[in-house]
Each structure stands twice: as structure tokens, then as C-alpha cells.
GROMACS .gro file of C-alpha atoms in nm:
model
  388
    1UNK     CA    1  -3.262   0.038  -1.076
    2UNK     CA    2  -2.936   0.231  -0.849
    3UNK     CA    3  -2.843   0.008  -0.595
    4UNK     CA    4  -2.918   0.229  -0.250
    5UNK     CA    5  -2.653   0.179   0.069
    6UNK     CA    6  -2.752  -0.047   0.342
    7UNK     CA    7  -2.811   0.175   0.678
    8UNK     CA    8  -2.576  -0.144   0.906
    9UNK     CA    9  -2.344  -0.097   0.558
   10UNK     CA   10  -2.289   0.239   0.621
   11UNK     CA   11  -2.278   0.267   1.010
   12UNK     CA   12  -2.011  -0.033   0.991
   13UNK     CA   13  -1.829   0.164   0.778
   14UNK     CA   14  -1.855   0.550   1.002
   15UNK     CA   15  -1.779   0.330   1.262
   16UNK     CA   16  -1.415   0.152   1.139
   17UNK     CA   17  -1.335   0.558   0.978
   18UNK     CA   18  -1.402   0.688   1.373
   19UNK     CA   19  -1.117   0.400   1.541
   20UNK     CA   20  -0.754   0.572   1.472
   21UNK     CA   21  -0.531   0.334   1.377
   22UNK     CA   22  -0.249   0.570   1.123
   23UNK     CA   23   0.019   0.349   1.112
   24UNK     CA   24   0.203   0.517   1.385
   25UNK     CA   25  -0.117   0.337   1.597
   26UNK     CA   26  -0.220  -0.009   1.737
   27UNK     CA   27  -0.448  -0.135   1.465
   28UNK     CA   28  -0.628  -0.371   1.730
   29UNK     CA   29  -0.928  -0.211   1.772
   30UNK     CA   30  -0.985  -0.274   1.462
   31UNK     CA   31  -0.880  -0.664   1.443
   32UNK     CA   32  -1.097  -0.724   1.789
   33UNK     CA   33  -1.387  -0.527   1.631
   34UNK     CA   34  -1.357  -0.711   1.279
   35UNK     CA   35  -1.290  -1.095   1.516
   36UNK     CA   36  -1.549  -1.028   1.724
   37UNK     CA   37  -1.790  -0.960   1.461
   38UNK     CA   38  -1.700  -1.259   1.255
   39UNK     CA   39  -1.708  -1.482   1.575
   40UNK     CA   40  -2.078  -1.385   1.646
   41UNK     CA   41  -2.108  -1.553   1.323
   42UNK     CA   42  -1.964  -1.907   1.404
   43UNK     CA   43  -1.693  -1.787   1.218
   44UNK     CA   44  -1.302  -1.840   1.364
   45UNK     CA   45  -1.020  -1.608   1.265
   46UNK     CA   46  -0.617  -1.637   1.205
   47UNK     CA   47  -0.452  -1.327   1.428
   48UNK     CA   48  -0.081  -1.267   1.330
   49UNK     CA   49   0.129  -1.008   1.508
   50UNK     CA   50   0.432  -0.773   1.412
   51UNK     CA   51   0.654  -0.851   1.739
   52UNK     CA   52   0.560  -0.603   1.936
   53UNK     CA   53   0.251  -0.759   1.950
   54UNK     CA   54   0.123  -0.386   1.921
   55UNK     CA   55  -0.020  -0.503   1.588
   56UNK     CA   56  -0.249  -0.769   1.413
   57UNK     CA   57  -0.349  -0.892   1.087
   58UNK     CA   58  -0.715  -1.099   1.056
   59UNK     CA   59  -0.751  -1.381   0.836
   60UNK     CA   60  -1.138  -1.565   0.839
   61UNK     CA   61  -1.273  -1.775   0.553
   62UNK     CA   62  -1.634  -1.792   0.552
   63UNK     CA   63  -1.757  -2.083   0.450
   64UNK     CA   64  -1.500  -2.369   0.560
   65UNK     CA   65  -1.527  -2.650   0.358
   66UNK     CA   66  -1.595  -2.559   0.023
   67UNK     CA   67  -1.288  -2.625  -0.129
   68UNK     CA   68  -1.054  -2.299  -0.210
   69UNK     CA   69  -1.205  -1.968  -0.165
   70UNK     CA   70  -1.165  -1.549  -0.343
   71UNK     CA   71  -0.958  -1.299  -0.119
   72UNK     CA   72  -1.154  -1.005   0.015
   73UNK     CA   73  -0.854  -0.787   0.146
   74UNK     CA   74  -0.803  -0.460   0.272
   75UNK     CA   75  -0.599  -0.334   0.459
   76UNK     CA   76  -0.608  -0.169   0.793
   77UNK     CA   77  -0.355   0.179   0.873
   78UNK     CA   78  -0.445   0.464   0.757
   79UNK     CA   79  -0.186   0.753   0.707
   80UNK     CA   80  -0.179   1.065   0.955
   81UNK     CA   81  -0.400   1.436   0.919
   82UNK     CA   82  -0.112   1.627   1.114
   83UNK     CA   83  -0.084   1.956   0.951
   84UNK     CA   84  -0.381   1.949   0.695
   85UNK     CA   85  -0.680   2.189   0.709
   86UNK     CA   86  -0.991   1.974   0.738
   87UNK     CA   87  -1.299   2.132   0.806
   88UNK     CA   88  -1.426   1.819   1.009
   89UNK     CA   89  -1.347   1.539   1.276
   90UNK     CA   90  -1.082   1.324   1.076
   91UNK     CA   91  -1.252   1.075   1.300
   92UNK     CA   92  -1.601   1.211   1.277
   93UNK     CA   93  -1.729   0.952   0.997
   94UNK     CA   94  -1.982   1.235   0.919
   95UNK     CA   95  -2.227   1.244   0.687
   96UNK     CA   96  -2.284   1.571   0.401
   97UNK     CA   97  -2.385   1.557   0.043
   98UNK     CA   98  -2.425   1.168  -0.001
   99UNK     CA   99  -2.073   1.156   0.094
  100UNK     CA  100  -1.873   0.984   0.407
  101UNK     CA  101  -1.582   1.193   0.544
  102UNK     CA  102  -1.276   1.072   0.727
  103UNK     CA  103  -0.918   0.932   0.707
  104UNK     CA  104  -0.990   0.600   0.592
  105UNK     CA  105  -1.301   0.670   0.433
  106UNK     CA  106  -1.127   0.647   0.104
  107UNK     CA  107  -0.859   0.417   0.138
  108UNK     CA  108  -0.992   0.150   0.263
  109UNK     CA  109  -1.190   0.100   0.553
  110UNK     CA  110  -1.509   0.143   0.384
  111UNK     CA  111  -1.410  -0.132   0.178
  112UNK     CA  112  -1.314  -0.396   0.527
  113UNK     CA  113  -1.679  -0.234   0.647
  114UNK     CA  114  -1.879  -0.362   0.350
  115UNK     CA  115  -1.698  -0.666   0.361
  116UNK     CA  116  -1.795  -0.728   0.708
  117UNK     CA  117  -2.113  -0.594   0.663
  118UNK     CA  118  -2.237  -0.891   0.433
  119UNK     CA  119  -2.017  -1.154   0.636
  120UNK     CA  120  -2.320  -1.355   0.763
  121UNK     CA  121  -2.462  -1.311   0.349
  122UNK     CA  122  -2.133  -1.463   0.290
  123UNK     CA  123  -2.197  -1.788   0.496
  124UNK     CA  124  -2.478  -1.838   0.381
  125UNK     CA  125  -2.486  -1.850   0.010
  126UNK     CA  126  -2.505  -2.179  -0.198
  127UNK     CA  127  -2.164  -2.047  -0.378
  128UNK     CA  128  -1.928  -2.363  -0.380
  129UNK     CA  129  -1.632  -2.167  -0.326
  130UNK     CA  130  -1.535  -1.992   0.019
  131UNK     CA  131  -1.462  -1.676   0.071
  132UNK     CA  132  -1.131  -1.514   0.299
  133UNK     CA  133  -1.138  -1.252   0.473
  134UNK     CA  134  -0.778  -1.110   0.487
  135UNK     CA  135  -0.687  -0.753   0.698
  136UNK     CA  136  -0.332  -0.630   0.734
  137UNK     CA  137  -0.187  -0.344   0.915
  138UNK     CA  138   0.078  -0.087   0.791
  139UNK     CA  139   0.034  -0.128   0.399
  140UNK     CA  140   0.065   0.225   0.425
  141UNK     CA  141   0.435   0.260   0.547
  142UNK     CA  142   0.551  -0.024   0.343
  143UNK     CA  143   0.262  -0.368   0.315
  144UNK     CA  144   0.466  -0.547   0.638
  145UNK     CA  145   0.141  -0.675   0.710
  146UNK     CA  146   0.056  -0.803   0.420
  147UNK     CA  147   0.382  -1.039   0.391
  148UNK     CA  148   0.309  -1.218   0.760
  149UNK     CA  149  -0.031  -1.267   0.665
  150UNK     CA  150   0.078  -1.456   0.373
  151UNK     CA  151   0.313  -1.609   0.492
  152UNK     CA  152   0.106  -1.755   0.784
  153UNK     CA  153  -0.153  -1.861   0.501
  154UNK     CA  154   0.062  -2.056   0.304
  155UNK     CA  155   0.226  -2.215   0.669
  156UNK     CA  156  -0.131  -2.269   0.699
  157UNK     CA  157  -0.198  -2.519   0.347
  158UNK     CA  158  -0.466  -2.252   0.201
  159UNK     CA  159  -0.446  -2.209  -0.116
  160UNK     CA  160  -0.694  -1.977  -0.270
  161UNK     CA  161  -0.846  -1.914  -0.596
  162UNK     CA  162  -0.794  -1.515  -0.623
  163UNK     CA  163  -0.764  -1.225  -0.446
  164UNK     CA  164  -1.016  -0.855  -0.436
  165UNK     CA  165  -0.744  -0.544  -0.310
  166UNK     CA  166  -0.999  -0.303  -0.287
  167UNK     CA  167  -0.851  -0.014  -0.287
  168UNK     CA  168  -0.982   0.301  -0.424
  169UNK     CA  169  -1.078   0.249  -0.799
  170UNK     CA  170  -1.347   0.385  -0.840
  171UNK     CA  171  -1.489   0.095  -0.886
  172UNK     CA  172  -1.288   0.010  -1.179
  173UNK     CA  173  -1.099  -0.348  -1.195
  174UNK     CA  174  -0.752  -0.224  -1.206
  175UNK     CA  175  -0.477  -0.423  -1.353
  176UNK     CA  176  -0.190  -0.382  -1.295
  177UNK     CA  177   0.050  -0.102  -1.079
  178UNK     CA  178   0.369   0.013  -1.027
  179UNK     CA  179   0.606  -0.097  -0.706
  180UNK     CA  180   0.749   0.109  -0.453
  181UNK     CA  181   1.116   0.091  -0.263
  182UNK     CA  182   1.246   0.292  -0.081
  183UNK     CA  183   1.593   0.342   0.064
  184UNK     CA  184   1.856   0.514   0.298
  185UNK     CA  185   2.136   0.584   0.238
  186UNK     CA  186   2.420   0.685   0.559
  187UNK     CA  187   2.719   0.835   0.423
  188UNK     CA  188   3.030   0.817   0.694
  189UNK     CA  189   3.299   1.081   0.609
  190UNK     CA  190   3.569   1.240   0.913
  191UNK     CA  191   3.519   1.582   1.056
  192UNK     CA  192   3.734   1.873   1.022
  193UNK     CA  193   3.756   2.306   1.073
  194UNK     CA  194   3.602   2.430   0.720
  195UNK     CA  195   3.931   2.551   0.640
  196UNK     CA  196   4.130   2.270   0.642
  197UNK     CA  197   3.905   2.024   0.383
  198UNK     CA  198   4.240   1.843   0.268
  199UNK     CA  199   4.275   1.647   0.560
  200UNK     CA  200   3.852   1.567   0.569
  201UNK     CA  201   3.618   1.388   0.413
  202UNK     CA  202   3.240   1.549   0.330
  203UNK     CA  203   2.953   1.344   0.416
  204UNK     CA  204   2.761   1.572   0.207
  205UNK     CA  205   2.938   1.620  -0.106
  206UNK     CA  206   2.963   1.264  -0.106
  207UNK     CA  207   2.603   1.155  -0.032
  208UNK     CA  208   2.548   1.479  -0.295
  209UNK     CA  209   2.786   1.252  -0.567
  210UNK     CA  210   2.488   0.960  -0.497
  211UNK     CA  211   2.147   1.169  -0.495
  212UNK     CA  212   2.339   1.279  -0.869
  213UNK     CA  213   2.300   0.948  -1.008
  214UNK     CA  214   1.989   0.878  -0.858
  215UNK     CA  215   1.872   1.211  -1.085
  216UNK     CA  216   2.106   1.097  -1.375
  217UNK     CA  217   1.911   0.722  -1.321
  218UNK     CA  218   1.551   0.907  -1.308
  219UNK     CA  219   1.669   1.152  -1.653
  220UNK     CA  220   1.717   0.767  -1.838
  221UNK     CA  221   1.427   0.659  -1.742
  222UNK     CA  222   1.248   0.965  -1.835
  223UNK     CA  223   1.468   0.963  -2.181
  224UNK     CA  224   1.469   0.596  -2.280
  225UNK     CA  225   1.242   0.314  -2.073
  226UNK     CA  226   1.022   0.149  -2.310
  227UNK     CA  227   0.674   0.346  -2.240
  228UNK     CA  228   0.353   0.104  -2.055
  229UNK     CA  229   0.111   0.289  -2.216
  230UNK     CA  230  -0.182   0.360  -1.956
  231UNK     CA  231   0.013   0.489  -1.599
  232UNK     CA  232   0.036   0.897  -1.571
  233UNK     CA  233   0.390   0.860  -1.555
  234UNK     CA  234   0.432   0.576  -1.858
  235UNK     CA  235   0.819   0.507  -1.673
  236UNK     CA  236   0.997   0.399  -1.411
  237UNK     CA  237   1.074   0.731  -1.167
  238UNK     CA  238   1.367   0.799  -0.902
  239UNK     CA  239   1.324   1.017  -0.618
  240UNK     CA  240   1.501   1.179  -0.373
  241UNK     CA  241   1.246   1.267  -0.058
  242UNK     CA  242   1.486   1.356   0.267
  243UNK     CA  243   1.813   1.436   0.343
  244UNK     CA  244   2.022   1.568   0.642
  245UNK     CA  245   2.344   1.657   0.728
  246UNK     CA  246   2.577   1.924   0.855
  247UNK     CA  247   2.620   2.097   1.188
  248UNK     CA  248   2.774   2.375   1.168
  249UNK     CA  249   2.847   2.625   0.856
  250UNK     CA  250   3.277   2.558   0.917
  251UNK     CA  251   3.264   2.228   1.055
  252UNK     CA  252   3.372   1.958   0.677
  253UNK     CA  253   3.023   1.760   0.767
  254UNK     CA  254   3.159   1.387   0.911
  255UNK     CA  255   2.734   1.231   0.826
  256UNK     CA  256   2.498   1.326   0.631
  257UNK     CA  257   2.187   1.057   0.530
  258UNK     CA  258   1.917   1.092   0.256
  259UNK     CA  259   1.606   0.894   0.129
  260UNK     CA  260   1.515   0.790  -0.218
  261UNK     CA  261   1.309   0.539  -0.365
  262UNK     CA  262   1.172   0.381  -0.739
  263UNK     CA  263   0.852   0.343  -0.875
  264UNK     CA  264   0.906   0.090  -1.190
  265UNK     CA  265   0.725  -0.021  -1.407
  266UNK     CA  266   0.647  -0.387  -1.360
  267UNK     CA  267   0.802  -0.444  -1.671
  268UNK     CA  268   1.158  -0.330  -1.456
  269UNK     CA  269   1.347  -0.449  -1.218
  270UNK     CA  270   1.388  -0.235  -0.880
  271UNK     CA  271   1.643  -0.486  -0.774
  272UNK     CA  272   1.914  -0.356  -1.068
  273UNK     CA  273   1.839  -0.061  -1.002
  274UNK     CA  274   1.914  -0.046  -0.608
  275UNK     CA  275   2.217  -0.249  -0.748
  276UNK     CA  276   2.373   0.019  -0.987
  277UNK     CA  277   2.296   0.299  -0.711
  278UNK     CA  278   2.555   0.008  -0.470
  279UNK     CA  279   2.775  -0.013  -0.721
  280UNK     CA  280   2.824   0.388  -0.753
  281UNK     CA  281   2.901   0.431  -0.394
  282UNK     CA  282   3.063   0.209  -0.378
  283UNK     CA  283   3.282   0.366  -0.624
  284UNK     CA  284   3.345   0.643  -0.452
  285UNK     CA  285   3.485   0.431  -0.120
  286UNK     CA  286   3.869   0.416  -0.165
  287UNK     CA  287   3.876   0.815  -0.244
  288UNK     CA  288   3.734   0.836   0.061
  289UNK     CA  289   3.888   0.546   0.258
  290UNK     CA  290   4.199   0.646   0.163
  291UNK     CA  291   4.159   1.016   0.404
  292UNK     CA  292   3.945   0.786   0.715
  293UNK     CA  293   3.919   0.455   0.672
  294UNK     CA  294   3.635   0.403   0.812
  295UNK     CA  295   3.454   0.711   0.555
  296UNK     CA  296   3.191   0.524   0.337
  297UNK     CA  297   2.824   0.452   0.268
  298UNK     CA  298   2.571   0.221   0.403
  299UNK     CA  299   2.218   0.141   0.255
  300UNK     CA  300   1.904   0.041   0.483
  301UNK     CA  301   1.593  -0.102   0.293
  302UNK     CA  302   1.207   0.132   0.387
  303UNK     CA  303   1.012  -0.061   0.229
  304UNK     CA  304   0.978  -0.251  -0.091
  305UNK     CA  305   0.710  -0.318  -0.288
  306UNK     CA  306   0.657  -0.470  -0.536
  307UNK     CA  307   0.460  -0.383  -0.826
  308UNK     CA  308   0.172  -0.579  -0.971
  309UNK     CA  309   0.031  -0.683  -1.305
  310UNK     CA  310  -0.258  -0.874  -1.435
  311UNK     CA  311  -0.477  -0.974  -1.706
  312UNK     CA  312  -0.790  -0.807  -1.877
  313UNK     CA  313  -0.850  -1.190  -1.946
  314UNK     CA  314  -0.709  -1.353  -1.564
  315UNK     CA  315  -1.064  -1.516  -1.447
  316UNK     CA  316  -1.079  -1.345  -1.168
  317UNK     CA  317  -1.030  -0.973  -1.387
  318UNK     CA  318  -1.389  -1.046  -1.586
  319UNK     CA  319  -1.545  -1.226  -1.245
  320UNK     CA  320  -1.436  -0.809  -1.088
  321UNK     CA  321  -1.538  -0.688  -1.411
  322UNK     CA  322  -1.896  -0.857  -1.431
  323UNK     CA  323  -2.000  -0.786  -1.000
  324UNK     CA  324  -1.893  -0.453  -1.046
  325UNK     CA  325  -2.118  -0.407  -1.410
  326UNK     CA  326  -1.785  -0.257  -1.561
  327UNK     CA  327  -1.657  -0.247  -1.886
  328UNK     CA  328  -1.312  -0.125  -1.852
  329UNK     CA  329  -1.022  -0.197  -1.672
  330UNK     CA  330  -0.809   0.038  -1.504
  331UNK     CA  331  -0.373   0.097  -1.429
  332UNK     CA  332  -0.341   0.249  -1.076
  333UNK     CA  333  -0.009   0.479  -0.963
  334UNK     CA  334  -0.018   0.383  -0.710
  335UNK     CA  335   0.174   0.048  -0.474
  336UNK     CA  336  -0.050  -0.181  -0.301
  337UNK     CA  337  -0.026  -0.508  -0.162
  338UNK     CA  338  -0.194  -0.727  -0.513
  339UNK     CA  339   0.201  -0.718  -0.576
  340UNK     CA  340   0.236  -0.942  -0.323
  341UNK     CA  341  -0.029  -1.179  -0.375
  342UNK     CA  342   0.026  -1.171  -0.716
  343UNK     CA  343   0.393  -1.272  -0.652
  344UNK     CA  344   0.257  -1.570  -0.387
  345UNK     CA  345   0.124  -1.749  -0.687
  346UNK     CA  346  -0.289  -1.624  -0.569
  347UNK     CA  347  -0.420  -1.431  -0.974
  348UNK     CA  348  -0.529  -1.091  -0.795
  349UNK     CA  349  -0.674  -0.800  -0.897
  350UNK     CA  350  -0.723  -0.387  -0.763
  351UNK     CA  351  -1.102  -0.286  -0.729
  352UNK     CA  352  -1.272  -0.070  -0.486
  353UNK     CA  353  -1.492   0.201  -0.382
  354UNK     CA  354  -1.364   0.537  -0.391
  355UNK     CA  355  -1.138   0.734  -0.561
  356UNK     CA  356  -0.756   0.812  -0.472
  357UNK     CA  357  -0.742   1.125  -0.583
  358UNK     CA  358  -0.975   1.197  -0.201
  359UNK     CA  359  -0.687   0.974  -0.015
  360UNK     CA  360  -0.422   1.122   0.212
  361UNK     CA  361  -0.547   1.412   0.135
  362UNK     CA  362  -0.804   1.676   0.400
  363UNK     CA  363  -1.173   1.612   0.416
  364UNK     CA  364  -1.078   1.307   0.278
  365UNK     CA  365  -1.443   1.122   0.160
  366UNK     CA  366  -1.542   0.869  -0.027
  367UNK     CA  367  -1.943   0.895  -0.174
  368UNK     CA  368  -2.277   0.668  -0.062
  369UNK     CA  369  -2.299   0.557  -0.455
  370UNK     CA  370  -1.942   0.489  -0.510
  371UNK     CA  371  -1.995   0.261  -0.202
  372UNK     CA  372  -2.357   0.160  -0.312
  373UNK     CA  373  -2.165   0.029  -0.603
  374UNK     CA  374  -1.941  -0.199  -0.310
  375UNK     CA  375  -2.211  -0.301  -0.160
  376UNK     CA  376  -2.408  -0.475  -0.468
  377UNK     CA  377  -1.967  -0.579  -0.611
  378UNK     CA  378  -1.979  -0.821  -0.275
  379UNK     CA  379  -2.395  -0.957  -0.293
  380UNK     CA  380  -2.321  -1.078  -0.631
  381UNK     CA  381  -1.986  -1.260  -0.526
  382UNK     CA  382  -2.204  -1.389  -0.204
  383UNK     CA  383  -2.421  -1.547  -0.580
  384UNK     CA  384  -2.184  -1.574  -0.798
  385UNK     CA  385  -2.178  -1.943  -0.974
  386UNK     CA  386  -1.798  -1.932  -1.077
  387UNK     CA  387  -1.483  -1.744  -1.056
  388UNK     CA  388  -1.423  -1.848  -1.444
   0.00000   0.00000   0.00000
């Protein structure tokens, strides 16, 4: 018989969705709620803050004293909804047509909610391993919170057996995703009246040359990079997302700025991609500096989210398949915190309720059927005898 979602799990999901934790805001309301919920069960939480102490991660162990454990991981922040055409209040958490609507319902507060609603079950479990909750901040803008959480976990000597990242995969375990590397390039030229261009360095034109290099690299990936079948786009990509520069038609622009990204296959090297862009920009600087010694390029890293590559044969993947009653595995196009956990030496899989096709969209939703599957997943995790 199909599993029926419990009222307490649905209520918990609605409660979290109604909290406004877009990345520009604090997430402390949600973290404080989760900490209080766990404290009522006698569970202590480790809290790590950002520099301003306006955002925090939560790490908690359910089954203290048991050897090692499995991380259940989720991010607490969401993307905004400015300018989107919603038919419901994005914070309403309304249930209609067997769907829970609201920002973060799919990506990914429902997974966190179902983990929290099963906390008592994990505590009372006879399973030989603990379950760790790892809830992070600022995943949507660069996975910044998870980096601090993992560092704190390492400093505390916590060595989990494995990690399940509950991003929306329709409860099909995902074993790979691309990385996301974003950069800002600032160009300093020399302004002049547009009738005196030889006495100037046109920052927009210099930026355009580097943008052309990024485009050439993108075309090279599409043309010749070895394919990784299973991804929607089976090669690495590069694109420019923003450009700013110039103050008037008759003023040669002194300054320009653009942002670009690489989404690298797990078999590619984003560091080498960025180094190629920086080297090309450097090759343009000597001619610029002949006109203006302070002219040139500077680069800033916006975010670095490593790609993730697990295996269909990993014990954590096989476990996730059993818990989800799912024979398939999948690859996903979007970035997650999985690569960070994997790079920290923790075998990882991505598996959670809902679809990425609904995430970040107007009227974001997750079906109650998906939530019920996730709840059954958690119940089975609480009673599983081993990871292998």
C-alpha cells in the first residue's frame, strides 16, 4: 500500500515554508526553531555562524555515542520571488490539488521538515549508527555555509560514514552533478573624449575581448570535450551573465565589469578554465599599460561549488536506492553541497523529494506523494541495520 504522509510532517513542512529565509535574509528563525525542536527531545545542536552572526548552520547528532553516523543534509535558504507571477502567496504553504505550494517547498525545506519530524524516531532507533542533521545557510549563492559546517565538523573530530543531500531528485538517487564556478572581472582603462581614442584605453572593448575568449572556450567544450552521457548537456559550459560599463556615448569608458561562470563536468578542471581566462587577460595588459600604467584586469571569485561524482556501487547509493524503493540512479544538472561533502572524504548521494523543474519557479510546489515517499525513506533509514 502507498505510504500516507503524516499530518505532523506536513505541518512541519508548512511551518518551514512560511519562514522567509531568502538568501538575502537571516535564516536564524528556522535554525532557532530546529534547535528548539531538537532540544525538546534532549538533543544538543552545534551552531556555527557567519561573520556577522546573522546566519547560522546547525549540526546535531541523534544517537550520541553510536559509532559514526549518516548525515542528512539540507540548506535552509531559498531564492527570492521578486517579479515572478505567483497565483498564491509564496509564504502561504497552502495545500491544493495534493501539492504543497510555496518558496522552498521543493528546494528544499520539505526534506528538512521531514527529517525534523522524524527526529524522535531516529533517537529511539535500534540502528547501530547515529543520524546527523546538517542544515546550512547560503547554499543558493555559493554553498558558503556548508564549508563552515564541514570545517567545524572536522575540528570536532566527527567522522560520518556517509551523507545524504536531500535536494529535489524526485526521490531517485543522483550520483553526479556539474560544478558551478562564478567570477567577476573588473577592467580599468583610461577615459577620454571619444574623438581622442588613441589617448584612451576603452574598458568595454578590453572586456569584450575577454568575453570573446570565454565564448571561444564554450564553443571548444561543445565541439571537442569528451562527453559525459547522462547529463542534459553532456559537456562543460561557460557563459557571461552580467555586464556593466560606460557613462556616455561620447566618453571612452574607463571602467567595465562583467560576471561569468563555468559549469564543469566532474571529469573536467574548472581551475584550469579560470587560469586560461586570467592568462588571456594578462596578455592584453602590456598594450593597455603603455597608454595608462594603472590599466588592467582584476578578478574576484563569486562562488566555487565543486562538481560531484559518486558511484552506483557506493554503499550509500545502494542504501538510498533501498530506502527509496528505487532501482534507478540519475545525474542532475544543478549544483549542490554534495561535492563539498565528497571532497571532505564522506561518501555522498543526492536524494530528496520534488523536482528541480518546480524549484525557483512561480508557484513552486512539491507533491504530497513525493513527501510521503520521503517520509517512508526516513522511517526506513531509522530502522536500517547497516550502511553496506
